[in-house]
mmCIF file of C-alpha atoms and ligand atoms in Angstrom:
data_model
loop_
_atom_site.group_PDB
_atom_site.id
_atom_site.type_symbol
_atom_site.label_atom_id
_atom_site.label_comp_id
_atom_site.label_asym_id
_atom_site.label_seq_id
_atom_site.Cartn_x
_atom_site.Cartn_y
_atom_site.Cartn_z
ATOM 1 C CA UNK A 1476 17.312 16.781 -0.131
ATOM 2 C CA UNK A 1477 14.264 16.151 -2.506
ATOM 3 C CA UNK A 1478 14.142 13.695 -5.459
ATOM 4 C CA UNK A 1479 11.175 13.160 -8.206
ATOM 5 C CA UNK A 1480 10.040 9.066 -9.585
ATOM 6 C CA UNK A 1481 8.513 9.585 -12.519
ATOM 7 C CA UNK A 1482 5.726 7.558 -13.840
ATOM 8 C CA UNK A 1483 5.554 8.031 -17.560
ATOM 9 C CA UNK A 1484 2.443 5.865 -18.305
ATOM 10 C CA UNK A 1485 0.949 7.671 -21.749
ATOM 11 C CA UNK A 1486 -0.724 10.702 -21.774
ATOM 12 C CA UNK A 1487 -1.528 10.567 -18.172
ATOM 13 C CA UNK A 1488 2.758 10.996 -16.338
ATOM 14 C CA UNK A 1489 2.915 11.901 -13.383
ATOM 15 C CA UNK A 1490 5.467 12.569 -10.527
ATOM 16 C CA UNK A 1491 5.694 11.191 -7.511
ATOM 17 C CA UNK A 1492 7.877 13.764 -5.486
ATOM 18 C CA UNK A 1493 9.719 12.147 -1.838
ATOM 19 C CA UNK A 1494 12.108 14.194 1.030
ATOM 20 C CA UNK A 1495 11.426 15.877 4.304
ATOM 21 C CA UNK A 1496 9.450 19.713 4.136
ATOM 22 C CA UNK A 1497 6.625 18.884 1.824
ATOM 23 C CA UNK A 1498 3.766 19.734 3.328
ATOM 24 C CA UNK A 1499 4.924 23.401 4.428
ATOM 25 C CA UNK A 1500 5.536 23.142 0.278
ATOM 26 C CA UNK A 1501 2.975 21.999 -0.576
ATOM 27 C CA UNK A 1502 1.631 25.101 -2.732
ATOM 28 C CA UNK A 1503 4.260 25.516 -5.024
ATOM 29 C CA UNK A 1504 3.740 21.740 -6.132
ATOM 30 C CA UNK A 1505 0.360 21.785 -6.694
ATOM 31 C CA UNK A 1506 0.085 25.811 -7.984
ATOM 32 C CA UNK A 1507 1.371 23.905 -11.825
ATOM 33 C CA UNK A 1508 -2.137 22.072 -11.357
ATOM 34 C CA UNK A 1509 -5.125 24.134 -10.437
ATOM 35 C CA UNK A 1510 -7.348 26.418 -12.936
ATOM 36 C CA UNK A 1511 -8.123 28.347 -9.820
ATOM 37 C CA UNK A 1512 -6.377 28.482 -7.109
ATOM 38 C CA UNK A 1513 -8.663 26.335 -4.699
ATOM 39 C CA UNK A 1514 -8.504 22.562 -3.778
ATOM 40 C CA UNK A 1515 -10.841 19.580 -2.310
ATOM 41 C CA UNK A 1516 -8.608 17.953 0.532
ATOM 42 C CA UNK A 1517 -10.057 14.580 1.844
ATOM 43 C CA UNK A 1518 -8.212 13.647 4.887
ATOM 44 C CA UNK A 1519 -8.831 10.923 7.993
ATOM 45 C CA UNK A 1520 -9.490 12.536 11.181
ATOM 46 C CA UNK A 1521 -5.730 11.667 12.865
ATOM 47 C CA UNK A 1522 -3.896 13.112 10.026
ATOM 48 C CA UNK A 1523 -6.282 16.839 10.739
ATOM 49 C CA UNK A 1524 -4.958 16.696 13.981
ATOM 50 C CA UNK A 1525 -1.215 16.773 13.713
ATOM 51 C CA UNK A 1526 -0.990 17.936 10.080
ATOM 52 C CA UNK A 1527 -3.765 19.683 8.461
ATOM 53 C CA UNK A 1528 -3.173 23.422 9.846
ATOM 54 C CA UNK A 1529 0.594 23.041 7.755
ATOM 55 C CA UNK A 1530 -1.180 21.780 4.726
ATOM 56 C CA UNK A 1531 -3.699 25.440 5.033
ATOM 57 C CA UNK A 1532 -0.083 27.042 5.987
ATOM 58 C CA UNK A 1533 1.996 25.724 2.921
ATOM 59 C CA UNK A 1534 -0.953 26.248 -0.115
ATOM 60 C CA UNK A 1535 -1.999 29.188 1.828
ATOM 61 C CA UNK A 1536 1.499 30.816 0.311
ATOM 62 C CA UNK A 1537 1.204 30.515 -2.748
ATOM 63 C CA UNK A 1538 -2.660 32.558 -2.924
ATOM 64 C CA UNK A 1539 -3.746 28.878 -2.811
ATOM 65 C CA UNK A 1540 -7.953 28.148 -1.015
ATOM 66 C CA UNK A 1541 -8.560 24.728 0.893
ATOM 67 C CA UNK A 1542 -11.426 23.278 1.949
ATOM 68 C CA UNK A 1543 -11.433 20.169 4.187
ATOM 69 C CA UNK A 1544 -13.876 16.857 4.312
ATOM 70 C CA UNK A 1545 -12.385 14.773 7.792
ATOM 71 C CA UNK A 1546 -14.307 11.573 7.942
ATOM 72 C CA UNK A 1547 -12.591 8.557 10.598
ATOM 73 C CA UNK A 1548 -9.057 7.519 11.067
ATOM 74 C CA UNK A 1549 -9.383 4.080 9.839
ATOM 75 C CA UNK A 1550 -9.895 1.132 7.230
ATOM 76 C CA UNK A 1551 -14.389 1.197 6.995
ATOM 77 C CA UNK A 1552 -14.498 4.808 6.462
ATOM 78 C CA UNK A 1553 -13.400 2.754 2.691
ATOM 79 C CA UNK A 1554 -17.471 2.267 2.398
ATOM 80 C CA UNK A 1555 -20.083 3.283 0.410
ATOM 81 C CA UNK A 1556 -21.136 4.945 2.735
ATOM 82 C CA UNK A 1557 -18.182 6.967 3.307
ATOM 83 C CA UNK A 1558 -18.241 7.926 -0.423
ATOM 84 C CA UNK A 1559 -21.787 8.436 -0.884
ATOM 85 C CA UNK A 1560 -20.304 11.585 1.894
ATOM 86 C CA UNK A 1561 -17.519 11.773 0.402
ATOM 87 C CA UNK A 1562 -18.884 12.683 -3.598
ATOM 88 C CA UNK A 1563 -21.536 14.863 -2.388
ATOM 89 C CA UNK A 1564 -19.641 17.303 -1.015
ATOM 90 C CA UNK A 1565 -17.504 17.822 -3.498
ATOM 91 C CA UNK A 1566 -20.483 18.979 -5.394
ATOM 92 C CA UNK A 1567 -21.579 20.957 -2.004
ATOM 93 C CA UNK A 1568 -17.553 22.135 -2.497
ATOM 94 C CA UNK A 1569 -19.031 22.937 -6.478
ATOM 95 C CA UNK A 1570 -15.553 20.693 -7.240
ATOM 96 C CA UNK A 1571 -15.556 21.398 -10.989
ATOM 97 C CA UNK A 1572 -14.053 18.981 -13.658
ATOM 98 C CA UNK A 1573 -11.332 21.009 -14.711
ATOM 99 C CA UNK A 1574 -10.428 21.230 -10.128
ATOM 100 C CA UNK A 1575 -7.680 19.103 -8.470
ATOM 101 C CA UNK A 1576 -8.941 16.699 -5.159
ATOM 102 C CA UNK A 1577 -6.018 16.212 -2.893
ATOM 103 C CA UNK A 1578 -6.461 12.762 -0.677
ATOM 104 C CA UNK A 1579 -4.061 13.408 2.528
ATOM 105 C CA UNK A 1580 -3.735 10.260 4.163
ATOM 106 C CA UNK A 1581 -2.520 6.617 4.230
ATOM 107 C CA UNK A 1582 -4.089 3.734 2.336
ATOM 108 C CA UNK A 1583 -7.414 4.605 3.217
ATOM 109 C CA UNK A 1584 -8.169 8.161 2.734
ATOM 110 C CA UNK A 1585 -5.962 7.927 -0.628
ATOM 111 C CA UNK A 1586 -7.819 5.100 -1.828
ATOM 112 C CA UNK A 1587 -11.995 6.536 -1.275
ATOM 113 C CA UNK A 1588 -10.605 9.889 -2.188
ATOM 114 C CA UNK A 1589 -8.849 8.465 -5.675
ATOM 115 C CA UNK A 1590 -12.532 6.202 -6.268
ATOM 116 C CA UNK A 1591 -14.480 9.228 -5.528
ATOM 117 C CA UNK A 1592 -12.280 11.596 -7.241
ATOM 118 C CA UNK A 1593 -12.893 8.896 -10.495
ATOM 119 C CA UNK A 1594 -16.633 9.190 -10.967
ATOM 120 C CA UNK A 1595 -16.600 12.317 -10.217
ATOM 121 C CA UNK A 1596 -18.026 14.474 -12.585
ATOM 122 C CA UNK A 1597 -16.522 11.017 -14.704
ATOM 123 C CA UNK A 1598 -13.418 12.120 -13.629
ATOM 124 C CA UNK A 1599 -11.329 15.134 -11.446
ATOM 125 C CA UNK A 1600 -7.629 14.637 -11.347
ATOM 126 C CA UNK A 1601 -6.054 14.439 -7.891
ATOM 127 C CA UNK A 1602 -3.306 14.755 -5.769
ATOM 128 C CA UNK A 1603 -1.784 11.989 -3.810
ATOM 129 C CA UNK A 1604 -0.011 13.600 -0.563
ATOM 130 C CA UNK A 1605 0.257 9.577 1.895
ATOM 131 C CA UNK A 1606 0.596 10.023 5.222
ATOM 132 C CA UNK A 1607 1.994 6.647 5.862
ATOM 133 C CA UNK A 1608 4.943 4.874 4.811
ATOM 134 C CA UNK A 1609 2.639 1.713 3.347
ATOM 135 C CA UNK A 1610 0.662 4.506 0.973
ATOM 136 C CA UNK A 1611 4.112 6.848 0.098
ATOM 137 C CA UNK A 1612 5.847 3.158 -1.477
ATOM 138 C CA UNK A 1613 2.231 0.616 -2.392
ATOM 139 C CA UNK A 1614 -1.198 2.479 -2.747
ATOM 140 C CA UNK A 1615 -0.112 6.619 -2.848
ATOM 141 C CA UNK A 1616 1.034 5.047 -6.438
ATOM 142 C CA UNK A 1617 -0.407 2.834 -9.861
ATOM 143 C CA UNK A 1618 -4.420 4.376 -9.912
ATOM 144 C CA UNK A 1619 -5.511 1.685 -7.966
ATOM 145 C CA UNK A 1620 -8.558 3.505 -6.010
ATOM 146 C CA UNK A 1621 -11.687 1.742 -4.466
ATOM 147 C CA UNK A 1622 -13.771 1.165 -1.219
ATOM 148 C CA UNK A 1623 -13.746 -2.908 0.026
ATOM 149 C CA UNK A 1624 -17.620 -4.478 -0.658
ATOM 150 C CA UNK A 1625 -18.848 -6.689 2.270
ATOM 151 C CA UNK A 1626 -17.862 -10.065 0.041
ATOM 152 C CA UNK A 1627 -14.229 -8.513 0.470
ATOM 153 C CA UNK A 1628 -11.458 -6.328 0.756
ATOM 154 C CA UNK A 1629 -10.953 -3.126 -2.617
ATOM 155 C CA UNK A 1630 -13.912 -5.304 -4.174
ATOM 156 C CA UNK A 1631 -14.999 -2.119 -5.663
ATOM 157 C CA UNK A 1632 -12.579 0.852 -7.647
ATOM 158 C CA UNK A 1633 -11.689 2.400 -11.027
ATOM 159 C CA UNK A 1634 -8.218 2.810 -12.507
ATOM 160 C CA UNK A 1635 -7.461 6.413 -11.956
ATOM 161 C CA UNK A 1636 -3.685 7.869 -12.234
ATOM 162 C CA UNK A 1637 -3.118 10.769 -9.547
ATOM 163 C CA UNK A 1638 -1.724 13.731 -11.208
ATOM 164 C CA UNK A 1639 1.622 14.166 -8.972
ATOM 165 C CA UNK A 1640 1.747 11.854 -5.754
ATOM 166 C CA UNK A 1641 3.336 14.098 -2.893
ATOM 167 C CA UNK A 1642 5.633 11.855 0.017
ATOM 168 C CA UNK A 1643 6.293 14.074 2.538
ATOM 169 C CA UNK A 1644 9.947 12.549 3.988
ATOM 170 C CA UNK A 1645 9.162 14.085 7.558
ATOM 171 C CA UNK A 1646 5.084 12.698 8.701
ATOM 172 C CA UNK A 1647 6.996 8.797 9.091
ATOM 173 C CA UNK A 1648 8.669 10.370 12.234
ATOM 174 C CA UNK A 1649 5.071 10.942 13.241
ATOM 175 C CA UNK A 1650 3.866 7.782 12.766
ATOM 176 C CA UNK A 1651 3.011 4.889 15.312
ATOM 177 C CA UNK A 1652 6.289 2.185 15.442
ATOM 178 C CA UNK A 1653 3.980 -0.004 15.111
ATOM 179 C CA UNK A 1654 2.084 1.989 11.225
ATOM 180 C CA UNK A 1655 5.598 2.734 10.686
ATOM 181 C CA UNK A 1656 6.773 -1.264 10.712
ATOM 182 C CA UNK A 1657 3.416 -1.987 9.434
ATOM 183 C CA UNK A 1658 4.468 0.302 5.809
ATOM 184 C CA UNK A 1659 7.841 -1.647 5.623
ATOM 185 C CA UNK A 1660 5.548 -5.213 5.675
ATOM 186 C CA UNK A 1661 5.270 -3.439 2.112
ATOM 187 C CA UNK A 1662 9.090 -2.068 1.186
ATOM 188 C CA UNK A 1663 10.579 -5.193 1.624
ATOM 189 C CA UNK A 1664 8.836 -7.265 0.041
ATOM 190 C CA UNK A 1665 10.207 -5.004 -3.361
ATOM 191 C CA UNK A 1666 13.376 -6.763 -2.431
ATOM 192 C CA UNK A 1667 11.417 -10.349 -2.104
ATOM 193 C CA UNK A 1668 10.232 -10.010 -5.561
ATOM 194 C CA UNK A 1669 12.439 -8.127 -8.037
ATOM 195 C CA UNK A 1670 15.685 -6.601 -5.921
ATOM 196 C CA UNK A 1671 17.568 -9.339 -4.455
ATOM 197 C CA UNK A 1672 20.590 -5.948 -4.492
ATOM 198 C CA UNK A 1673 17.709 -4.143 -2.183
ATOM 199 C CA UNK A 1674 16.765 -6.363 0.103
ATOM 200 C CA UNK A 1675 20.523 -7.652 1.576
ATOM 201 C CA UNK A 1676 20.784 -2.805 1.003
ATOM 202 C CA UNK A 1677 17.748 -2.877 3.826
ATOM 203 C CA UNK A 1678 19.361 -5.727 6.137
ATOM 204 C CA UNK A 1679 22.227 -4.143 5.560
ATOM 205 C CA UNK A 1680 20.081 -0.565 6.373
ATOM 206 C CA UNK A 1681 16.721 -1.384 7.861
ATOM 207 C CA UNK A 1682 18.015 -0.006 12.009
ATOM 208 C CA UNK A 1683 18.570 2.470 10.385
ATOM 209 C CA UNK A 1684 15.147 3.049 8.308
ATOM 210 C CA UNK A 1685 13.566 1.865 11.526
ATOM 211 C CA UNK A 1686 15.704 4.855 13.630
ATOM 212 C CA UNK A 1687 14.284 7.657 11.360
ATOM 213 C CA UNK A 1688 18.147 8.446 9.498
ATOM 214 C CA UNK A 1689 16.503 10.710 7.248
ATOM 215 C CA UNK A 1690 18.637 9.453 4.050
ATOM 216 C CA UNK A 1691 17.655 5.867 4.324
ATOM 217 C CA UNK A 1692 14.270 6.850 4.847
ATOM 218 C CA UNK A 1693 14.279 9.274 1.066
ATOM 219 C CA UNK A 1694 16.686 6.051 -0.590
ATOM 220 C CA UNK A 1695 13.535 3.161 1.186
ATOM 221 C CA UNK A 1696 10.187 5.287 -0.692
ATOM 222 C CA UNK A 1697 11.846 6.680 -4.044
ATOM 223 C CA UNK A 1698 14.050 3.063 -4.618
ATOM 224 C CA UNK A 1699 10.567 1.313 -3.679
ATOM 225 C CA UNK A 1700 8.090 3.653 -5.764
ATOM 226 C CA UNK A 1701 11.052 3.288 -8.627
ATOM 227 C CA UNK A 1702 10.322 -0.306 -8.558
ATOM 228 C CA UNK A 1703 6.548 0.256 -8.947
ATOM 229 C CA UNK A 1704 6.449 2.393 -10.657
ATOM 230 C CA UNK A 1705 8.456 0.114 -13.637
ATOM 231 C CA UNK A 1706 5.807 -2.393 -12.925
ATOM 232 C CA UNK A 1707 2.741 -0.495 -13.926
ATOM 233 C CA UNK A 1708 4.043 1.309 -17.047
ATOM 234 C CA UNK A 1709 4.966 -2.493 -18.297
ATOM 235 C CA UNK A 1710 1.102 -3.018 -17.041
ATOM 236 C CA UNK A 1711 -1.157 -0.194 -15.166
ATOM 237 C CA UNK A 1712 -4.545 -2.810 -15.257
ATOM 238 C CA UNK A 1713 -2.047 -6.034 -14.191
ATOM 239 C CA UNK A 1714 -3.074 -8.155 -16.963
ATOM 240 C CA UNK A 1715 0.163 -9.900 -15.771
ATOM 241 C CA UNK A 1716 3.500 -8.314 -14.147
ATOM 242 C CA UNK A 1717 1.759 -5.586 -11.775
ATOM 243 C CA UNK A 1718 0.381 -8.825 -9.811
ATOM 244 C CA UNK A 1719 3.583 -9.701 -8.512
ATOM 245 C CA UNK A 1720 3.803 -6.612 -6.170
ATOM 246 C CA UNK A 1721 1.005 -8.727 -4.318
ATOM 247 C CA UNK A 1722 3.359 -10.792 -3.201
ATOM 248 C CA UNK A 1723 1.503 -12.795 -0.103
ATOM 249 C CA UNK A 1724 -1.063 -11.241 -0.298
ATOM 250 C CA UNK A 1725 -2.559 -13.810 -1.001
ATOM 251 C CA UNK A 1726 -1.490 -15.676 2.780
ATOM 252 C CA UNK A 1727 -2.501 -11.923 3.955
ATOM 253 C CA UNK A 1728 -6.052 -11.617 2.011
ATOM 254 C CA UNK A 1729 -6.978 -14.777 4.464
ATOM 255 C CA UNK A 1730 -5.409 -13.880 7.810
ATOM 256 C CA UNK A 1731 -6.495 -10.482 7.366
ATOM 257 C CA UNK A 1732 -10.731 -11.765 6.887
ATOM 258 C CA UNK A 1733 -10.126 -14.412 9.708
ATOM 259 C CA UNK A 1734 -8.830 -11.922 12.280
ATOM 260 C CA UNK A 1735 -11.717 -9.374 11.319
ATOM 261 C CA UNK A 1736 -9.635 -6.386 9.462
ATOM 262 C CA UNK A 1737 -8.438 -4.975 12.469
ATOM 263 C CA UNK A 1738 -6.348 -4.487 15.044
ATOM 264 C CA UNK A 1739 -5.051 -7.999 14.708
ATOM 265 C CA UNK A 1740 -3.089 -7.883 12.473
ATOM 266 C CA UNK A 1741 -1.808 -4.319 10.221
ATOM 267 C CA UNK A 1742 -2.524 -5.044 6.370
ATOM 268 C CA UNK A 1743 1.267 -4.451 6.043
ATOM 269 C CA UNK A 1744 1.482 -7.057 9.063
ATOM 270 C CA UNK A 1745 -0.031 -9.480 7.042
ATOM 271 C CA UNK A 1746 2.450 -8.734 4.374
ATOM 272 C CA UNK A 1747 5.758 -9.392 6.279
ATOM 273 C CA UNK A 1748 4.138 -13.046 7.775
ATOM 274 C CA UNK A 1749 1.804 -13.248 3.976
ATOM 275 C CA UNK A 1750 5.253 -13.012 2.311
ATOM 276 C CA UNK A 1751 7.858 -15.135 5.344
ATOM 277 C CA UNK A 1752 4.629 -18.039 4.293
ATOM 278 C CA UNK A 1753 4.989 -17.313 0.168
ATOM 279 C CA UNK A 1754 8.852 -18.616 0.142
ATOM 280 C CA UNK A 1755 8.380 -21.328 2.732
ATOM 281 C CA UNK A 1756 5.782 -22.786 0.061
ATOM 282 C CA UNK A 1757 8.230 -21.525 -2.686
ATOM 283 C CA UNK A 1758 10.788 -23.742 -0.800
ATOM 284 C CA UNK A 1759 8.417 -26.345 0.145
ATOM 285 C CA UNK A 1760 7.770 -26.621 -3.286
ATOM 286 C CA UNK A 1761 11.571 -26.944 -4.431
ATOM 287 C CA UNK A 1762 11.812 -23.487 -5.946
ATOM 288 C CA UNK A 1763 14.024 -21.953 -3.506
ATOM 289 C CA UNK A 1764 16.306 -22.848 -1.048
ATOM 290 C CA UNK A 1765 16.069 -23.139 2.304
ATOM 291 C CA UNK A 1766 17.781 -20.929 3.291
ATOM 292 C CA UNK A 1767 15.448 -18.564 1.917
ATOM 293 C CA UNK A 1768 12.354 -18.702 3.687
ATOM 294 C CA UNK A 1769 15.026 -17.982 6.629
ATOM 295 C CA UNK A 1770 16.196 -15.484 5.694
ATOM 296 C CA UNK A 1771 13.590 -13.452 5.863
ATOM 297 C CA UNK A 1772 12.245 -14.032 8.620
ATOM 298 C CA UNK A 1773 15.100 -13.538 10.549
ATOM 299 C CA UNK A 1774 14.661 -9.948 8.532
ATOM 300 C CA UNK A 1775 11.687 -9.402 9.318
ATOM 301 C CA UNK A 1776 12.452 -10.595 13.010
ATOM 302 C CA UNK A 1777 15.411 -8.184 13.427
ATOM 303 C CA UNK A 1778 13.363 -5.832 12.722
ATOM 304 C CA UNK A 1779 11.171 -6.653 15.644
ATOM 305 C CA UNK A 1780 8.216 -7.265 12.697
ATOM 306 C CA UNK A 1781 5.316 -10.355 12.530
ATOM 307 C CA UNK A 1782 6.667 -12.470 11.120
ATOM 308 C CA UNK A 1783 5.356 -16.165 11.911
ATOM 309 C CA UNK A 1784 1.244 -16.818 12.865
ATOM 310 C CA UNK A 1785 2.332 -17.184 16.433
ATOM 311 C CA UNK A 1786 2.633 -13.231 16.459
ATOM 312 C CA UNK A 1787 -1.067 -13.068 15.716
ATOM 313 C CA UNK A 1788 -2.701 -12.041 19.195
ATOM 314 C CA UNK A 1789 -6.487 -14.333 20.383
ATOM 315 C CA UNK A 1790 -7.749 -16.901 18.125
ATOM 316 C CA UNK A 1791 -6.647 -18.746 14.355
ATOM 317 C CA UNK A 1792 -8.623 -20.601 12.264
ATOM 318 C CA UNK A 1793 -7.464 -24.068 10.883
ATOM 319 C CA UNK A 1794 -5.380 -24.783 7.343
ATOM 320 C CA UNK A 1795 -8.540 -25.806 5.944
ATOM 321 C CA UNK A 1796 -10.232 -22.705 7.191
ATOM 322 C CA UNK A 1797 -7.583 -20.551 5.679
ATOM 323 C CA UNK A 1798 -6.488 -21.954 2.651
ATOM 324 C CA UNK A 1799 -10.999 -21.781 2.502
ATOM 325 C CA UNK A 1800 -10.627 -17.798 2.893
ATOM 326 C CA UNK A 1801 -7.634 -17.721 0.208
ATOM 327 C CA UNK A 1802 -10.326 -18.845 -2.119
ATOM 328 C CA UNK A 1803 -12.107 -15.480 -1.559
ATOM 329 C CA UNK A 1804 -9.770 -13.435 -2.583
ATOM 330 C CA UNK A 1805 -9.855 -11.622 -5.589
ATOM 331 C CA UNK A 1806 -7.059 -12.788 -7.976
ATOM 332 C CA UNK A 1807 -8.555 -15.381 -8.357
ATOM 333 C CA UNK A 1808 -8.658 -16.750 -11.794
ATOM 334 C CA UNK A 1809 -11.018 -19.423 -13.445
ATOM 335 C CA UNK A 1810 -11.735 -20.837 -9.618
ATOM 336 C CA UNK A 1811 -7.927 -21.574 -8.988
ATOM 337 C CA UNK A 1812 -5.133 -20.024 -6.275
ATOM 338 C CA UNK A 1813 -2.755 -17.459 -8.218
ATOM 339 C CA UNK A 1814 0.453 -16.971 -5.712
ATOM 340 C CA UNK A 1815 2.951 -15.500 -6.325
ATOM 341 C CA UNK A 1816 5.901 -17.469 -5.900
ATOM 342 C CA UNK A 1817 10.246 -16.679 -5.693
ATOM 343 C CA UNK A 1818 12.770 -19.157 -7.339
ATOM 344 C CA UNK A 1819 14.813 -17.284 -4.569
ATOM 345 C CA UNK A 1820 14.875 -13.483 -3.578
ATOM 346 C CA UNK A 1821 14.609 -11.018 -6.028
ATOM 347 C CA UNK A 1822 13.200 -13.961 -8.273
ATOM 348 C CA UNK A 1823 9.694 -14.023 -7.716
ATOM 349 C CA UNK A 1824 6.621 -15.359 -9.906
ATOM 350 C CA UNK A 1825 3.053 -14.992 -10.833
ATOM 351 C CA UNK A 1826 1.354 -18.850 -11.103
ATOM 352 C CA UNK A 1827 -1.863 -20.608 -10.433
ATOM 353 C CA UNK A 1828 0.278 -24.073 -10.454
ATOM 354 C CA UNK A 1829 0.307 -24.542 -7.299
ATOM 355 C CA UNK A 1830 -0.743 -27.915 -5.038
ATOM 356 C CA UNK A 1831 -4.317 -27.495 -2.511
ATOM 357 C CA UNK A 1832 -2.242 -30.069 -0.936
ATOM 358 C CA UNK A 1833 1.048 -28.234 -0.500
ATOM 359 C CA UNK A 1834 -0.073 -24.307 0.766
ATOM 360 C CA UNK A 1835 -3.030 -26.944 2.874
ATOM 361 C CA UNK A 1836 0.671 -28.240 4.615
ATOM 362 C CA UNK A 1837 2.638 -24.981 4.934
ATOM 363 C CA UNK A 1838 -0.272 -23.349 6.474
ATOM 364 C CA UNK A 1839 -1.218 -26.583 9.188
ATOM 365 C CA UNK A 1840 3.330 -27.121 9.973
ATOM 366 C CA UNK A 1841 2.660 -22.983 11.062
ATOM 367 C CA UNK A 1842 -0.389 -23.141 13.220
ATOM 368 C CA UNK A 1843 1.719 -26.449 14.764
ATOM 369 C CA UNK A 1844 4.533 -24.689 15.756
ATOM 370 C CA UNK A 1845 2.043 -21.197 16.564
ATOM 371 C CA UNK A 1846 0.625 -24.095 19.430
ATOM 372 C CA UNK A 1847 3.525 -25.242 20.067
ATOM 373 C CA UNK A 1848 5.132 -21.599 21.325
ATOM 374 C CA UNK A 1849 2.069 -20.549 23.156
HETATM 375 N N1 LIG B 2114 -1.045 -2.236 -4.427
HETATM 376 C C1 LIG B 2114 -0.972 -3.316 -5.763
HETATM 377 C C2 LIG B 2114 -1.153 -2.887 -7.042
HETATM 378 O O1 LIG B 2114 -1.477 -1.570 -6.095
HETATM 379 O O2 LIG B 2114 -0.624 -3.123 -7.633
#
C-alpha cells in the first residue's frame, strides 16, 4: 500500500511517496529523474549500517550506480566542516548539474544534503529519503535546507525543494522508541495547529501507531505531509502561514539551547513540551479553555512522551534565562518574540503580541512544578 501526496509548487512540483519497501524499490522511483544512471548519496553511519546496502541493491535493480558518503550521526554534522566535506566529495565524484543527489537519513542529513545540493554548481536536484519519523512528516518536505551556526540552529541555509521524497514506512520499525516518539511530537503538532479531527484521530490511534501498525503509520505520515504540503504551497518562504509549523518551537528552541542541543532533549521532545507550554500560555491569555492544555498533556503523557519540564533530566536555568534564550530564536521580528498560540485545539495563529510577563509566569510555574516533583 503506497500513497502519494503532491506538493504542487509552480515550476517545482514534486511528489511525496509514502509506503513500505521503498528503499528496495528506490530505483523505480528515481530512474525517471536521471539523465545518466548514477546517483550520489549522503547518509550517516547509523543509517548506512542498517540500510545502505539495501538502497544500493534497490537502485542497482534498475541499473543505477550509487556512490555514497557516510557522515557521523548527530546534530553536530550540520556544520560548515561537514558541508565543505560533502560539497568537496560531490565535486570529486564529478556530480554534474543534471545529476541527482540523494539525502538518505534523518533531518540532519536531509538539511545538510539539501543545502549542499542547493549550492553545488548553483543548484542540483536532490531526492529526500527520510529515515526518521520527524524527517518523514516535517523536515524532508518543504525545501528548508541548511546547517547550524555557533550563534544558533539553522541560521545558514537556503530554500531548495527536493525533486521527490520517498518515505519508507518500514524504516520506522528500526527506530529506537525514543526517536520514534520524538518524531511523533511533530505529528501531534499538525493536529494541534490546524486539525482538531486529526488530533482526535491520534488520541484514538496513537497506541496502534506506536505499536507499529502499518496502515496507521502510513495514514499519520500521509495526513501530516498533506497538511505540510498545503501550508508550504500557500507560503513557501514563511512570510505568513508557514510560521504555524513553528507551534511549540519558541519554547523548544530555548529548552534545546539550555540543554545543549543533545541527548538530554531531542528536538521532537522539545516540540512536544513546547506545544504543551504554548497551549498553557494560550489558556493564561484567555484564548482557549484550560481543558485544552490538559488534553494536550494527557495525550502526550499517554504516549509515554516528555510532556513537562519535569521530564527533562539535569539542571535547567531560571525562567528569566529561558525567556532570554527565546529571544535568540530566528523567528524574532524587529526584536519582538513571535509565538504560535491557539484559540483551541486545531486553531493556531501567529502573534507578536504576547506580554513577556505572562510568558515568564508560565515558565516560572512550570519550573516550580518541576521542583516540587523532583
Ligand atoms: N519545520 C518547519 C518548516 O518546514 O517550516
